[in-house]
Each structure stands twice: as structure tokens, then as C-alpha cells.
CSV table of C-alpha atoms in Angstrom, one decimal:
chain,number,residue,atom,x,y,z
A,29,UNK,CA,15.2,-30.4,30.2
A,30,UNK,CA,12.2,-29.8,27.9
A,31,UNK,CA,9.7,-32.6,27.8
A,32,UNK,CA,8.5,-33.2,24.3
A,33,UNK,CA,5.9,-35.2,22.5
A,34,UNK,CA,7.9,-37.7,20.4
A,35,UNK,CA,5.0,-38.0,18.0
A,36,UNK,CA,5.1,-34.3,17.2
A,37,UNK,CA,6.7,-33.5,13.9
A,38,UNK,CA,10.0,-31.6,14.4
A,39,UNK,CA,10.0,-28.0,13.6
A,40,UNK,CA,10.9,-24.7,15.2
A,41,UNK,CA,8.8,-23.6,18.1
A,42,UNK,CA,8.9,-20.5,20.2
A,43,UNK,CA,8.7,-21.8,23.8
A,44,UNK,CA,9.6,-18.7,25.8
A,45,UNK,CA,9.9,-14.9,25.3
A,46,UNK,CA,10.9,-11.8,27.2
A,47,UNK,CA,11.4,-8.1,26.5
A,48,UNK,CA,12.8,-5.1,28.4
A,49,UNK,CA,10.9,-1.9,28.4
A,50,UNK,CA,12.1,0.3,25.5
A,51,UNK,CA,13.7,3.4,27.0
A,52,UNK,CA,15.1,6.7,25.9
A,53,UNK,CA,18.2,5.9,28.0
A,54,UNK,CA,18.6,2.6,29.8
A,55,UNK,CA,20.4,2.6,33.1
A,56,UNK,CA,21.7,-0.9,32.3
A,57,UNK,CA,24.9,-1.6,30.4
A,58,UNK,CA,24.6,-3.3,27.1
A,59,UNK,CA,25.7,-6.7,28.6
A,60,UNK,CA,23.2,-6.3,31.4
A,61,UNK,CA,20.4,-5.6,29.0
A,62,UNK,CA,21.1,-8.7,26.9
A,63,UNK,CA,21.7,-10.9,29.9
A,64,UNK,CA,18.4,-9.9,31.5
A,65,UNK,CA,16.3,-10.5,28.3
A,66,UNK,CA,17.9,-13.9,27.9
A,67,UNK,CA,17.5,-15.0,31.5
A,68,UNK,CA,13.9,-13.8,31.6
A,69,UNK,CA,13.2,-15.7,28.3
A,70,UNK,CA,14.8,-18.9,29.6
A,71,UNK,CA,12.8,-18.6,32.9
A,72,UNK,CA,9.7,-18.1,30.8
A,73,UNK,CA,10.5,-21.3,28.9
A,74,UNK,CA,11.5,-23.2,32.1
A,75,UNK,CA,15.0,-24.1,30.9
A,76,UNK,CA,18.5,-23.6,32.3
A,77,UNK,CA,20.7,-24.3,29.2
A,78,UNK,CA,20.6,-23.7,25.5
A,79,UNK,CA,22.8,-25.1,22.7
A,80,UNK,CA,23.6,-21.7,21.1
A,81,UNK,CA,23.0,-17.9,21.5
A,82,UNK,CA,22.3,-15.6,18.5
A,83,UNK,CA,22.6,-11.9,19.1
A,84,UNK,CA,21.2,-9.3,16.8
A,85,UNK,CA,23.1,-6.0,17.0
A,86,UNK,CA,24.2,-3.2,14.7
A,87,UNK,CA,26.0,-0.4,16.6
A,88,UNK,CA,27.8,-1.8,19.6
A,89,UNK,CA,31.2,-1.7,18.1
A,90,UNK,CA,30.7,1.8,16.8
A,91,UNK,CA,29.1,3.5,19.8
A,92,UNK,CA,29.9,1.3,22.8
A,93,UNK,CA,33.4,0.2,21.7
A,94,UNK,CA,32.3,-3.4,22.3
A,95,UNK,CA,32.5,-6.2,19.7
A,96,UNK,CA,31.9,-9.9,20.5
A,97,UNK,CA,28.6,-9.3,22.1
A,98,UNK,CA,27.9,-13.0,21.8
A,99,UNK,CA,30.6,-14.0,24.2
A,100,UNK,CA,30.1,-10.9,26.4
A,101,UNK,CA,26.4,-11.5,26.9
A,102,UNK,CA,26.8,-15.2,27.3
A,103,UNK,CA,29.1,-14.7,30.2
A,104,UNK,CA,26.8,-12.0,31.7
A,105,UNK,CA,23.8,-14.4,31.4
A,106,UNK,CA,25.6,-17.2,33.2
A,107,UNK,CA,26.1,-19.2,30.0
A,108,UNK,CA,29.8,-18.9,29.5
A,109,UNK,CA,31.1,-21.7,27.2
A,110,UNK,CA,27.9,-21.7,25.1
A,111,UNK,CA,28.3,-21.2,21.4
A,112,UNK,CA,27.4,-17.5,20.8
A,113,UNK,CA,27.7,-15.2,17.8
A,114,UNK,CA,26.5,-11.8,16.8
A,115,UNK,CA,24.6,-11.1,13.6
A,116,UNK,CA,24.7,-7.7,11.9
A,117,UNK,CA,22.2,-6.7,9.1
A,118,UNK,CA,21.7,-3.0,10.0
A,119,UNK,CA,18.1,-2.5,11.2
A,120,UNK,CA,17.4,-6.1,10.3
A,121,UNK,CA,19.9,-7.5,12.7
A,122,UNK,CA,17.3,-8.9,15.0
A,123,UNK,CA,15.5,-10.6,12.1
A,124,UNK,CA,18.9,-12.0,11.0
A,125,UNK,CA,19.5,-13.5,14.4
A,126,UNK,CA,16.1,-15.1,14.4
A,127,UNK,CA,16.7,-16.6,11.0
A,128,UNK,CA,20.0,-18.0,12.1
A,129,UNK,CA,18.5,-19.5,15.2
A,130,UNK,CA,15.8,-21.0,13.0
A,131,UNK,CA,18.3,-22.5,10.6
A,132,UNK,CA,20.4,-23.9,13.4
A,133,UNK,CA,17.4,-26.0,14.6
A,134,UNK,CA,16.1,-26.9,11.1
A,135,UNK,CA,19.6,-28.2,10.2
A,136,UNK,CA,19.7,-30.5,13.2
A,137,UNK,CA,22.7,-28.8,14.6
A,138,UNK,CA,20.9,-27.6,17.7
A,139,UNK,CA,17.8,-28.5,19.7
A,140,UNK,CA,17.3,-25.3,21.6
A,141,UNK,CA,18.7,-21.8,21.1
A,142,UNK,CA,18.1,-18.3,22.4
A,143,UNK,CA,17.8,-15.4,20.0
A,144,UNK,CA,18.4,-12.0,21.5
A,145,UNK,CA,18.1,-8.6,19.9
A,146,UNK,CA,20.1,-5.9,21.6
A,147,UNK,CA,20.9,-2.2,21.1
A,148,UNK,CA,22.0,0.6,23.4
A,149,UNK,CA,22.4,3.7,21.4
A,150,UNK,CA,21.0,6.7,23.2
A,151,UNK,CA,24.0,7.5,25.4
A,152,UNK,CA,25.6,9.4,22.6
A,153,UNK,CA,24.5,12.7,21.0
A,154,UNK,CA,22.0,12.6,18.1
A,155,UNK,CA,24.5,13.6,15.4
A,156,UNK,CA,26.9,10.8,16.3
A,157,UNK,CA,24.1,8.2,16.3
A,158,UNK,CA,22.7,9.5,13.0
A,159,UNK,CA,26.2,9.3,11.4
A,160,UNK,CA,26.7,5.8,12.8
A,161,UNK,CA,23.4,4.5,11.5
A,162,UNK,CA,24.3,5.9,8.1
A,163,UNK,CA,27.1,3.3,7.8
A,164,UNK,CA,24.3,1.0,6.8
A,165,UNK,CA,23.8,3.0,3.6
A,166,UNK,CA,25.9,2.6,0.5
A,167,UNK,CA,28.7,4.8,1.9
A,168,UNK,CA,30.4,5.6,-1.4
A,169,UNK,CA,27.2,7.2,-2.9
A,170,UNK,CA,25.0,7.9,0.1
A,171,UNK,CA,26.4,8.2,3.6
A,172,UNK,CA,29.8,9.4,2.6
A,173,UNK,CA,28.1,12.2,0.6
A,174,UNK,CA,26.2,13.4,3.6
A,175,UNK,CA,23.0,11.3,3.3
A,176,UNK,CA,21.3,10.0,6.4
A,177,UNK,CA,18.5,7.5,6.7
A,178,UNK,CA,16.2,10.4,7.4
A,179,UNK,CA,17.1,12.1,4.1
A,180,UNK,CA,17.1,8.8,2.2
A,181,UNK,CA,13.6,7.9,3.4
A,182,UNK,CA,12.5,11.5,2.8
A,183,UNK,CA,13.6,11.1,-0.8
A,184,UNK,CA,11.5,7.9,-1.1
A,185,UNK,CA,8.5,9.7,0.3
A,186,UNK,CA,8.9,12.7,-2.0
A,187,UNK,CA,9.3,10.4,-5.0
A,188,UNK,CA,6.1,8.5,-3.9
A,189,UNK,CA,4.1,11.8,-3.5
A,190,UNK,CA,5.3,13.1,-6.9
A,191,UNK,CA,4.7,9.8,-8.7
A,192,UNK,CA,1.1,9.3,-7.4
A,193,UNK,CA,0.3,13.0,-6.9
A,194,UNK,CA,-1.0,12.7,-3.4
A,195,UNK,CA,-0.7,14.7,-0.2
A,196,UNK,CA,1.6,13.7,2.7
A,197,UNK,CA,-1.4,14.2,5.0
A,198,UNK,CA,-2.8,10.8,3.7
A,199,UNK,CA,-0.1,9.0,5.8
A,200,UNK,CA,-1.4,10.3,9.1
A,201,UNK,CA,-3.1,7.1,10.2
A,202,UNK,CA,0.2,5.2,10.3
A,203,UNK,CA,1.4,7.4,13.1
A,204,UNK,CA,-2.0,7.6,14.8
A,205,UNK,CA,-2.4,3.9,14.8
A,206,UNK,CA,1.1,3.2,16.1
A,207,UNK,CA,0.8,5.7,19.0
A,208,UNK,CA,-2.7,4.4,19.9
A,209,UNK,CA,-1.3,0.9,20.2
A,210,UNK,CA,1.9,1.9,22.0
A,211,UNK,CA,-0.2,3.9,24.6
A,212,UNK,CA,-1.6,0.5,25.8
A,213,UNK,CA,1.8,-1.2,25.8
A,214,UNK,CA,3.7,-1.0,29.1
A,215,UNK,CA,6.9,-1.8,27.3
A,216,UNK,CA,6.6,0.9,24.7
A,217,UNK,CA,8.7,4.1,24.6
A,218,UNK,CA,6.0,6.5,23.6
A,219,UNK,CA,2.8,6.7,25.7
A,220,UNK,CA,1.1,9.5,23.8
A,221,UNK,CA,-2.0,9.4,21.7
A,222,UNK,CA,-1.9,11.6,18.6
A,223,UNK,CA,-4.7,12.7,16.2
A,224,UNK,CA,-4.8,13.2,12.5
A,225,UNK,CA,-4.8,17.0,13.3
A,226,UNK,CA,-1.6,16.5,15.4
A,227,UNK,CA,0.0,14.8,12.4
A,228,UNK,CA,-1.0,17.4,9.9
A,229,UNK,CA,0.2,20.2,12.2
A,230,UNK,CA,3.5,18.6,13.1
A,231,UNK,CA,6.7,20.0,11.8
A,232,UNK,CA,8.5,18.6,8.8
A,233,UNK,CA,11.9,17.1,9.8
A,234,UNK,CA,13.2,16.5,6.4
A,235,UNK,CA,11.7,17.3,3.0
A,236,UNK,CA,8.3,15.5,3.0
A,237,UNK,CA,8.7,13.7,6.3
A,238,UNK,CA,7.0,14.8,9.5
A,239,UNK,CA,8.2,13.9,13.0
A,240,UNK,CA,5.3,11.4,13.2
A,241,UNK,CA,6.6,9.6,10.1
A,242,UNK,CA,9.9,8.5,11.8
A,243,UNK,CA,10.8,6.1,14.6
A,244,UNK,CA,12.7,7.4,17.7
A,245,UNK,CA,16.3,6.7,18.9
A,246,UNK,CA,16.1,4.4,22.0
A,247,UNK,CA,17.5,1.4,23.9
A,248,UNK,CA,16.1,-2.1,24.2
A,249,UNK,CA,16.6,-5.8,24.3
A,250,UNK,CA,14.2,-8.7,23.7
A,251,UNK,CA,14.7,-12.5,23.4
A,252,UNK,CA,12.9,-15.7,22.3
A,253,UNK,CA,13.7,-19.3,23.0
A,254,UNK,CA,13.5,-21.6,19.9
A,255,UNK,CA,13.2,-25.3,20.3
A,256,UNK,CA,13.0,-28.3,18.0
A,257,UNK,CA,10.0,-29.6,19.9
A,258,UNK,CA,7.3,-27.8,21.8
A,259,UNK,CA,6.8,-28.7,25.5
A,260,UNK,CA,3.9,-31.0,26.3
A,261,UNK,CA,2.2,-28.4,28.4
A,262,UNK,CA,3.8,-25.0,29.0
A,263,UNK,CA,1.6,-22.7,31.1
A,264,UNK,CA,-1.4,-23.9,29.2
A,265,UNK,CA,-0.3,-21.7,26.2
A,266,UNK,CA,-1.0,-22.6,22.6
A,267,UNK,CA,2.0,-23.8,20.7
A,268,UNK,CA,3.6,-21.3,18.3
A,269,UNK,CA,5.6,-22.6,15.3
A,270,UNK,CA,7.7,-20.7,12.9
A,271,UNK,CA,6.6,-22.2,9.6
A,272,UNK,CA,8.7,-20.0,7.3
A,273,UNK,CA,11.9,-18.0,7.4
A,274,UNK,CA,13.2,-16.2,4.4
A,275,UNK,CA,15.7,-13.6,3.5
A,276,UNK,CA,16.4,-11.4,0.4
A,277,UNK,CA,18.4,-8.4,-0.7
A,278,UNK,CA,18.2,-5.4,-2.9
A,279,UNK,CA,20.9,-2.9,-3.9
A,280,UNK,CA,21.9,-0.9,-0.8
A,281,UNK,CA,22.2,2.3,-2.8
A,282,UNK,CA,18.7,3.5,-3.8
A,283,UNK,CA,20.0,5.0,-7.0
A,284,UNK,CA,21.1,1.6,-8.2
A,285,UNK,CA,17.6,0.2,-8.2
A,286,UNK,CA,15.4,0.1,-11.3
A,287,UNK,CA,12.4,1.3,-9.4
A,288,UNK,CA,12.9,2.2,-5.7
A,289,UNK,CA,9.2,2.4,-5.1
A,290,UNK,CA,8.8,-1.3,-6.1
A,291,UNK,CA,10.6,-2.5,-2.9
A,292,UNK,CA,11.8,-5.6,-4.8
A,293,UNK,CA,13.6,-7.2,-1.8
A,294,UNK,CA,10.6,-6.8,0.5
A,295,UNK,CA,8.5,-8.5,-2.2
A,296,UNK,CA,11.0,-11.3,-2.8
A,297,UNK,CA,11.4,-12.2,0.9
A,298,UNK,CA,7.7,-11.8,1.8
A,299,UNK,CA,6.2,-13.7,-1.1
A,300,UNK,CA,8.7,-16.5,-0.6
A,301,UNK,CA,7.8,-16.8,3.1
A,302,UNK,CA,4.1,-17.1,2.2
A,303,UNK,CA,5.0,-19.8,-0.4
A,304,UNK,CA,7.1,-21.8,2.1
A,305,UNK,CA,4.4,-21.6,4.7
A,306,UNK,CA,1.7,-22.6,2.2
A,307,UNK,CA,-0.5,-19.6,2.8
A,308,UNK,CA,-1.7,-16.4,1.1
A,309,UNK,CA,-2.0,-12.9,2.3
A,310,UNK,CA,-5.7,-13.6,3.0
A,311,UNK,CA,-4.6,-16.0,5.8
A,312,UNK,CA,-2.6,-13.5,7.7
A,313,UNK,CA,-4.3,-12.2,10.8
A,314,UNK,CA,-1.8,-9.4,11.7
A,315,UNK,CA,1.5,-8.1,10.4
A,316,UNK,CA,4.3,-6.7,12.4
A,317,UNK,CA,6.1,-4.8,9.6
A,318,UNK,CA,9.1,-2.6,9.6
A,319,UNK,CA,7.5,0.8,10.1
A,320,UNK,CA,10.7,2.7,10.9
A,321,UNK,CA,9.3,5.3,8.4
A,322,UNK,CA,5.7,5.4,7.2
A,323,UNK,CA,6.8,5.3,3.6
A,324,UNK,CA,8.5,1.9,4.2
A,325,UNK,CA,5.2,0.7,5.8
A,326,UNK,CA,3.3,1.8,2.7
A,327,UNK,CA,5.8,0.2,0.2
A,328,UNK,CA,5.7,-3.0,2.2
A,329,UNK,CA,1.9,-3.3,2.1
A,330,UNK,CA,2.0,-2.7,-1.6
A,331,UNK,CA,4.9,-5.1,-2.3
A,332,UNK,CA,3.2,-8.0,-0.6
A,333,UNK,CA,-0.1,-7.4,-2.3
A,334,UNK,CA,-2.2,-6.0,0.6
A,335,UNK,CA,-2.7,-3.0,-1.6
A,336,UNK,CA,-2.2,-2.0,-5.2
A,337,UNK,CA,0.9,-0.1,-6.2
A,338,UNK,CA,0.4,3.5,-5.2
A,339,UNK,CA,-2.5,2.7,-2.8
A,340,UNK,CA,-0.8,1.4,0.3
A,341,UNK,CA,-1.8,4.6,2.1
A,342,UNK,CA,-5.4,3.8,1.5
A,343,UNK,CA,-5.2,1.0,4.1
A,344,UNK,CA,-4.3,3.6,6.6
A,345,UNK,CA,-6.9,6.1,5.6
A,346,UNK,CA,-9.6,3.4,5.7
A,347,UNK,CA,-8.3,2.2,9.1
A,348,UNK,CA,-7.7,-1.3,7.8
A,349,UNK,CA,-4.3,-1.3,9.6
A,350,UNK,CA,-5.9,-0.7,13.0
A,351,UNK,CA,-6.7,-3.4,15.6
A,352,UNK,CA,-10.2,-3.8,14.2
A,353,UNK,CA,-9.1,-3.6,10.6
A,354,UNK,CA,-8.5,-6.4,8.0
A,355,UNK,CA,-4.7,-6.3,8.4
A,356,UNK,CA,-3.7,-4.9,11.8
A,357,UNK,CA,-0.1,-3.7,11.9
A,358,UNK,CA,2.2,-2.4,14.7
A,359,UNK,CA,-0.2,-4.0,17.2
A,360,UNK,CA,2.1,-3.0,20.2
A,361,UNK,CA,3.1,0.3,18.7
A,362,UNK,CA,5.6,-0.9,16.1
A,363,UNK,CA,9.0,0.7,15.5
A,364,UNK,CA,7.3,4.1,15.3
A,365,UNK,CA,6.0,4.2,18.8
A,366,UNK,CA,7.1,1.1,20.7
A,367,UNK,CA,10.5,2.3,19.6
A,368,UNK,CA,13.2,1.2,17.3
A,369,UNK,CA,16.3,0.0,19.2
A,370,UNK,CA,18.0,-0.9,15.9
A,371,UNK,CA,19.3,-4.4,16.3
A,372,UNK,CA,16.6,-5.4,18.8
A,373,UNK,CA,13.5,-4.5,16.7
A,374,UNK,CA,13.2,-7.7,14.8
A,375,UNK,CA,13.2,-9.7,18.0
A,376,UNK,CA,10.6,-7.4,19.6
A,377,UNK,CA,8.4,-8.2,16.6
A,378,UNK,CA,8.8,-11.9,17.3
A,379,UNK,CA,8.0,-11.5,21.0
A,380,UNK,CA,4.9,-9.4,20.2
A,381,UNK,CA,3.7,-11.9,17.6
A,382,UNK,CA,4.2,-14.7,20.1
A,383,UNK,CA,2.1,-12.7,22.6
A,384,UNK,CA,-0.7,-12.2,20.2
A,385,UNK,CA,-0.8,-15.9,19.2
A,386,UNK,CA,-0.7,-17.1,22.8
A,387,UNK,CA,-3.3,-14.6,24.1
A,388,UNK,CA,-0.7,-12.8,26.2
A,389,UNK,CA,-1.3,-9.4,24.5
A,390,UNK,CA,-3.1,-7.8,27.5
A,391,UNK,CA,-4.6,-4.5,26.4
A,392,UNK,CA,-3.0,-4.9,23.0
A,393,UNK,CA,-4.6,-8.3,22.4
A,394,UNK,CA,-6.5,-8.3,19.1
A,395,UNK,CA,-10.2,-9.0,19.6
A,396,UNK,CA,-10.5,-11.4,16.7
A,397,UNK,CA,-9.1,-15.0,17.1
A,398,UNK,CA,-5.6,-14.9,15.6
A,399,UNK,CA,-3.8,-17.9,14.2
A,400,UNK,CA,-1.2,-16.6,11.7
A,401,UNK,CA,1.2,-13.7,12.2
A,402,UNK,CA,3.7,-12.3,9.7
A,403,UNK,CA,6.8,-10.4,10.8
A,404,UNK,CA,9.3,-8.6,8.6
A,405,UNK,CA,12.6,-7.0,9.7
A,406,UNK,CA,14.4,-4.7,7.3
A,407,UNK,CA,18.0,-3.5,7.1
A,408,UNK,CA,18.8,-0.2,5.4
A,409,UNK,CA,16.3,1.3,3.0
A,410,UNK,CA,14.8,-2.1,2.2
A,411,UNK,CA,18.1,-3.7,1.2
A,412,UNK,CA,18.3,-6.6,3.6
A,413,UNK,CA,14.9,-8.2,4.4
A,414,UNK,CA,14.0,-11.1,6.7
A,415,UNK,CA,10.5,-12.5,6.9
A,416,UNK,CA,9.0,-15.0,9.3
A,417,UNK,CA,5.6,-16.7,9.5
A,418,UNK,CA,4.4,-17.6,13.0
A,419,UNK,CA,1.4,-20.0,13.4
A,420,UNK,CA,-0.6,-21.0,16.4
A,421,UNK,CA,-0.9,-24.8,16.4
């Protein structure tokens, strides 16, 4: 039972969090991964039961031949009988699970829920995984014609370079920053610092994308406990409230968009979240964005107004995205270097933002006092977008 302050205005609070180390190939089964993250998060919150379980996952049915992860993981976590469903929104599945957990509490249907992001994908060969991920594209005009997310993002990158007449070398600091932060994160996949020179000398893996522009294939699971009320005193941690949760879409097929470089869905979801939370971009202390590819990070920074259109890369060059910069991103390594276990990434973002806001960031803790964190999870090439604002109370 969670003791609450009856005078506290109801809302949605994160009262516990847990994450598994992101690995190239986890020794645990997919149900074991989800169950461990959930039980660890419940132990962190000091609770034994929840009203519902929301699982974010994209690929289990395709590559593990296992659907109904909600019920599967509920049973493995000792929560058989609890309401449980799986949310799929491609790479934004974790963010979708977080939003559904948020809505369950805000609607009054639930008091306490667990949100778990979960993906086990590295037990298959790279070609099969790449083809499976491509099902999140517009299959008729993209995936079914041989396109992969690597080639789709490479196309966006090349379009950006051609439009603004800049060198791909200017994107180096996105990778350098991510690897630097991941190197301090014990739960990250990649513990390797890189330099600008390493980036410039790295091989191109598709058109204008270098290996340090793309996130790696990996396994992972993370979970947060959401509650209607915060505990009176939980491990002397500050209370963290989700003050906004928004979602938006854009055409899945890039060719159907008026201006693919505008990132209209990212802008729509992000600006709505700021409006709902009653804040501006100047209030945001850090941003866990969806840096699966450095071009998406760039377009995101521009879409939300952190940089002018065509100048998002300048925030990287000027080191404004680093821990000591004006808008730190990927503070634990991001998707690029912490790793991108597809359906779990959005929940890893929530866990990491919670850690920053409660002072549990360890070597990754930002030196400045942080109060407001923004997280954004994206499915496809910016076609399903979920944005959340987390505030330290």
C-alpha cells in the first residue's frame, strides 16, 4: 500500500524505476527480461501490486514468435490476473506504453500501474532483424520496395545536406557526446569514447550516414511505476510528476510529406506537450530525444525551436548538447550509445529522466540543478511521436 498525502493534488507521479543493462545479446528470455525490470521497479517503489501493466514492444511476434507479452510477462512477474496489454508503435512503443499508463491514471481508472519497455532482438541475424524493423515503414512504397530504416534515414540526411549545403562532418558531436555519456553509464551498451577525428574517419554505412550516426541492435528492458499520488517519503527522493503527455502522427511514407525536413509530427507533439505543461523550451533543463539517427536528433531540435531550421547541427558543433551545454541531450548515452532496444527505448528515457530529476544519475548526473526534463519517443521516420514532460516537485 502506498501512503499518500490526501492534500496533494492528484496527478501522475513516477514512484519507482528500474532498468536492465542494455546488452548485445541477453542471456535472459524475453519474459524473464520483462519480469525482472517490473519486479525491480516495484521493489524500488516499495509496492507489491499494481492495477495494470502496460508493455511497450515492437518485434516479439515477428522474431520471438510470442504475442500477448502483457499476459506472458504478468505471469512471469508474479502478477497473474492483473490487467495487462501490449502497445506497439514501432520504435515509439515504449513511449506509447508510458502514455497509456499516464492516461489510465488521469482517467481515474487506475491508481497505480507499471509501464515496461521490452525488446529482445539480437538473437537473429542482422538481415532478418533489419527486414523486421522495416515493417514499421510504409510497406507499399518503402519496405516492400527494398527500403530499410538505414536507407530511409540516409535519404533524409542527404536531403538535409543538399538543402543546406553543409558537410556531414558537422554532425560529429552528436556521436561524440552520446559515446562520452554512455561511457559513464554502467547500463549502456557501448563503453567507448570517440573523437571528432574518429567520426570523420569512420566508414559510411549508407549514402551519407556513418556508423557513428546510427544506433545499434541490442536487447533491453526498463520499467517505471506510475501512481495517482506520490508517497509521503520515499527514500528521501524528490517527487517527480509527469505534467504533460502528448502524441501526434505524420505520414508514415516520407514521400507523402510536404516537407520531410520539417518533422511536422515531432513539432506537433512536442509543442503541444510544452503548452499542456505550461512551459517554454527555455524552461527545459535536459532533453532525452530520439537519437536513433543523428539526422533525427537534428530535425527534432529544429522542430521544437531549440535551433532555427537548417541549424540544428550547430548546437552539436557548439557543444550546447553536452552535459555542460544549454540543452543537454542523451545524458546517459541516448539511443546511439546506451543502445536502442526498439520497444524499450522510450521507457529507458523515462527511467533516465527520473534519475536526473531525483539526483540518482551517478557519474551521469548533470552538474546544474535540474527541475524539468523533456523526453520524446518516435516510431518510424518521425511518423508516431510521443512526448512527455517530467517535473521535479
